[in-house]
Amino acid sequence: QVQLVESGGGSVQSGGSLRLSCATYGYTYSLYCMGWFRQAPGKEREGVAAIDSDGSTVYVDSVKGRFTVSQDNAKNTLYLQMNSLKPEDTAMYYCAADSRQWWLLPQYKYWGQGTQVTVSS
């Protein structure tokens, strides 16, 4: 079993930055791919960024050049550095993990509870 706990969300003005963290607990050795997703009210959940155990990363086009996904294996923590935030980045952000390489697809087995990010203009 794996538990994921996100933190770091908050309210910022347009152009600001936030860093989200996702602490992982349990059988973390089984995880191969981890991702960040977001869901705004009335919209479908969207894959934002993902990273595998080899360090390869993928991003949705709308965040390329602004967001960076990384992981600290010693701390069992996934991060999402978000710069140049825009109002359209406002959403609940979730981290996800799986032993399979789902990248930006929402088929991950394990999910966190989410952390809210609000960007004002």
C-alpha positions as a Python dict, from the first residue, in 0.01 Angstrom:
ca = {
    (1, 'Q'): (0, 0, 0),
    (2, 'V'): (114, 354, -77),
    (3, 'Q'): (-4, 682, 72),
    (4, 'L'): (50, 1021, -91),
    (5, 'V'): (23, 1353, 94),
    (6, 'E'): (39, 1682, -96),
    (7, 'S'): (129, 2020, 48),
    (8, 'G'): (237, 2363, -68),
    (9, 'G'): (-77, 2495, -230),
    (10, 'G'): (-202, 2845, -168),
    (11, 'S'): (-309, 3175, -320),
    (12, 'V'): (-74, 3385, -532),
    (13, 'Q'): (-98, 3667, -780),
    (14, 'S'): (-44, 3617, -1150),
    (15, 'G'): (326, 3581, -1224),
    (16, 'G'): (401, 3435, -884),
    (17, 'S'): (548, 3099, -789),
    (18, 'L'): (459, 2802, -572),
    (19, 'R'): (625, 2470, -501),
    (20, 'L'): (405, 2170, -439),
    (21, 'S'): (534, 1868, -249),
    (22, 'C'): (403, 1513, -241),
    (23, 'A'): (535, 1292, 37),
    (24, 'T'): (506, 920, -24),
    (25, 'Y'): (468, 651, 242),
    (26, 'G'): (451, 275, 237),
    (27, 'Y'): (580, 47, -37),
    (28, 'T'): (747, 325, -231),
    (29, 'Y'): (1007, 90, -380),
    (30, 'S'): (732, -41, -608),
    (31, 'L'): (666, 297, -768),
    (32, 'Y'): (796, 360, -1119),
    (33, 'C'): (611, 667, -1236),
    (34, 'M'): (468, 965, -1051),
    (35, 'G'): (261, 1251, -1183),
    (36, 'W'): (87, 1576, -1104),
    (37, 'F'): (-270, 1633, -1212),
    (38, 'R'): (-509, 1923, -1169),
    (39, 'Q'): (-882, 1968, -1181),
    (40, 'A'): (-1067, 2296, -1199),
    (41, 'P'): (-1439, 2321, -1116),
    (42, 'G'): (-1649, 2188, -1401),
    (43, 'K'): (-1348, 2054, -1589),
    (44, 'E'): (-1195, 1712, -1632),
    (45, 'R'): (-883, 1610, -1447),
    (46, 'E'): (-575, 1704, -1652),
    (47, 'G'): (-228, 1558, -1643),
    (48, 'V'): (24, 1834, -1582),
    (49, 'A'): (365, 1670, -1541),
    (50, 'A'): (512, 1329, -1472),
    (51, 'I'): (846, 1171, -1396),
    (52, 'D'): (967, 813, -1395),
    (53, 'S'): (1230, 643, -1184),
    (54, 'D'): (1493, 709, -1454),
    (55, 'G'): (1430, 1081, -1429),
    (56, 'S'): (1254, 1119, -1763),
    (57, 'T'): (983, 1384, -1758),
    (58, 'V'): (681, 1490, -1959),
    (59, 'Y'): (466, 1804, -1941),
    (60, 'V'): (138, 1920, -2083),
    (61, 'D'): (199, 2194, -2340),
    (62, 'S'): (33, 2466, -2133),
    (63, 'V'): (295, 2445, -1855),
    (64, 'K'): (612, 2378, -2053),
    (65, 'G'): (881, 2627, -1961),
    (66, 'R'): (695, 2732, -1643),
    (67, 'F'): (661, 2413, -1433),
    (68, 'T'): (930, 2167, -1332),
    (69, 'V'): (869, 1824, -1185),
    (70, 'S'): (1140, 1660, -975),
    (71, 'Q'): (1183, 1396, -709),
    (72, 'D'): (1406, 1345, -409),
    (73, 'N'): (1438, 971, -367),
    (74, 'A'): (1615, 1006, -31),
    (75, 'K'): (1311, 1192, 104),
    (76, 'N'): (1052, 993, -94),
    (77, 'T'): (908, 1323, -210),
    (78, 'L'): (782, 1448, -543),
    (79, 'Y'): (788, 1820, -623),
    (80, 'L'): (625, 2054, -871),
    (81, 'Q'): (789, 2394, -903),
    (82, 'M'): (541, 2633, -1061),
    (83, 'N'): (665, 2967, -1193),
    (84, 'S'): (496, 3245, -1391),
    (85, 'L'): (159, 3128, -1264),
    (86, 'K'): (-152, 3233, -1453),
    (87, 'P'): (-518, 3251, -1343),
    (88, 'E'): (-590, 2952, -1567),
    (89, 'D'): (-357, 2744, -1347),
    (90, 'T'): (-613, 2770, -1067),
    (91, 'A'): (-722, 2419, -970),
    (92, 'M'): (-697, 2143, -715),
    (93, 'Y'): (-362, 1972, -772),
    (94, 'Y'): (-317, 1601, -707),
    (95, 'C'): (-14, 1378, -711),
    (96, 'A'): (-38, 1022, -832),
    (97, 'A'): (187, 718, -836),
    (98, 'D'): (198, 371, -986),
    (99, 'S'): (431, 88, -1071),
    (100, 'R'): (328, 134, -1434),
    (101, 'Q'): (429, 419, -1663),
    (102, 'W'): (106, 611, -1711),
    (103, 'W'): (270, 950, -1773),
    (104, 'L'): (-16, 1203, -1812),
    (105, 'L'): (-297, 950, -1825),
    (106, 'P'): (-522, 938, -1515),
    (107, 'Q'): (-493, 560, -1471),
    (108, 'Y'): (-261, 579, -1174),
    (109, 'K'): (-341, 346, -884),
    (110, 'Y'): (-249, 576, -595),
    (111, 'W'): (-370, 934, -546),
    (112, 'G'): (-325, 1203, -286),
    (113, 'Q'): (-604, 1412, -138),
    (114, 'G'): (-513, 1726, -333),
    (115, 'T'): (-393, 2076, -256),
    (116, 'Q'): (-562, 2392, -383),
    (117, 'V'): (-379, 2644, -599),
    (118, 'T'): (-549, 2978, -666),
    (119, 'V'): (-396, 3239, -894),
    (120, 'S'): (-550, 3585, -903),
    (121, 'S'): (-508, 3837, -1182),
}
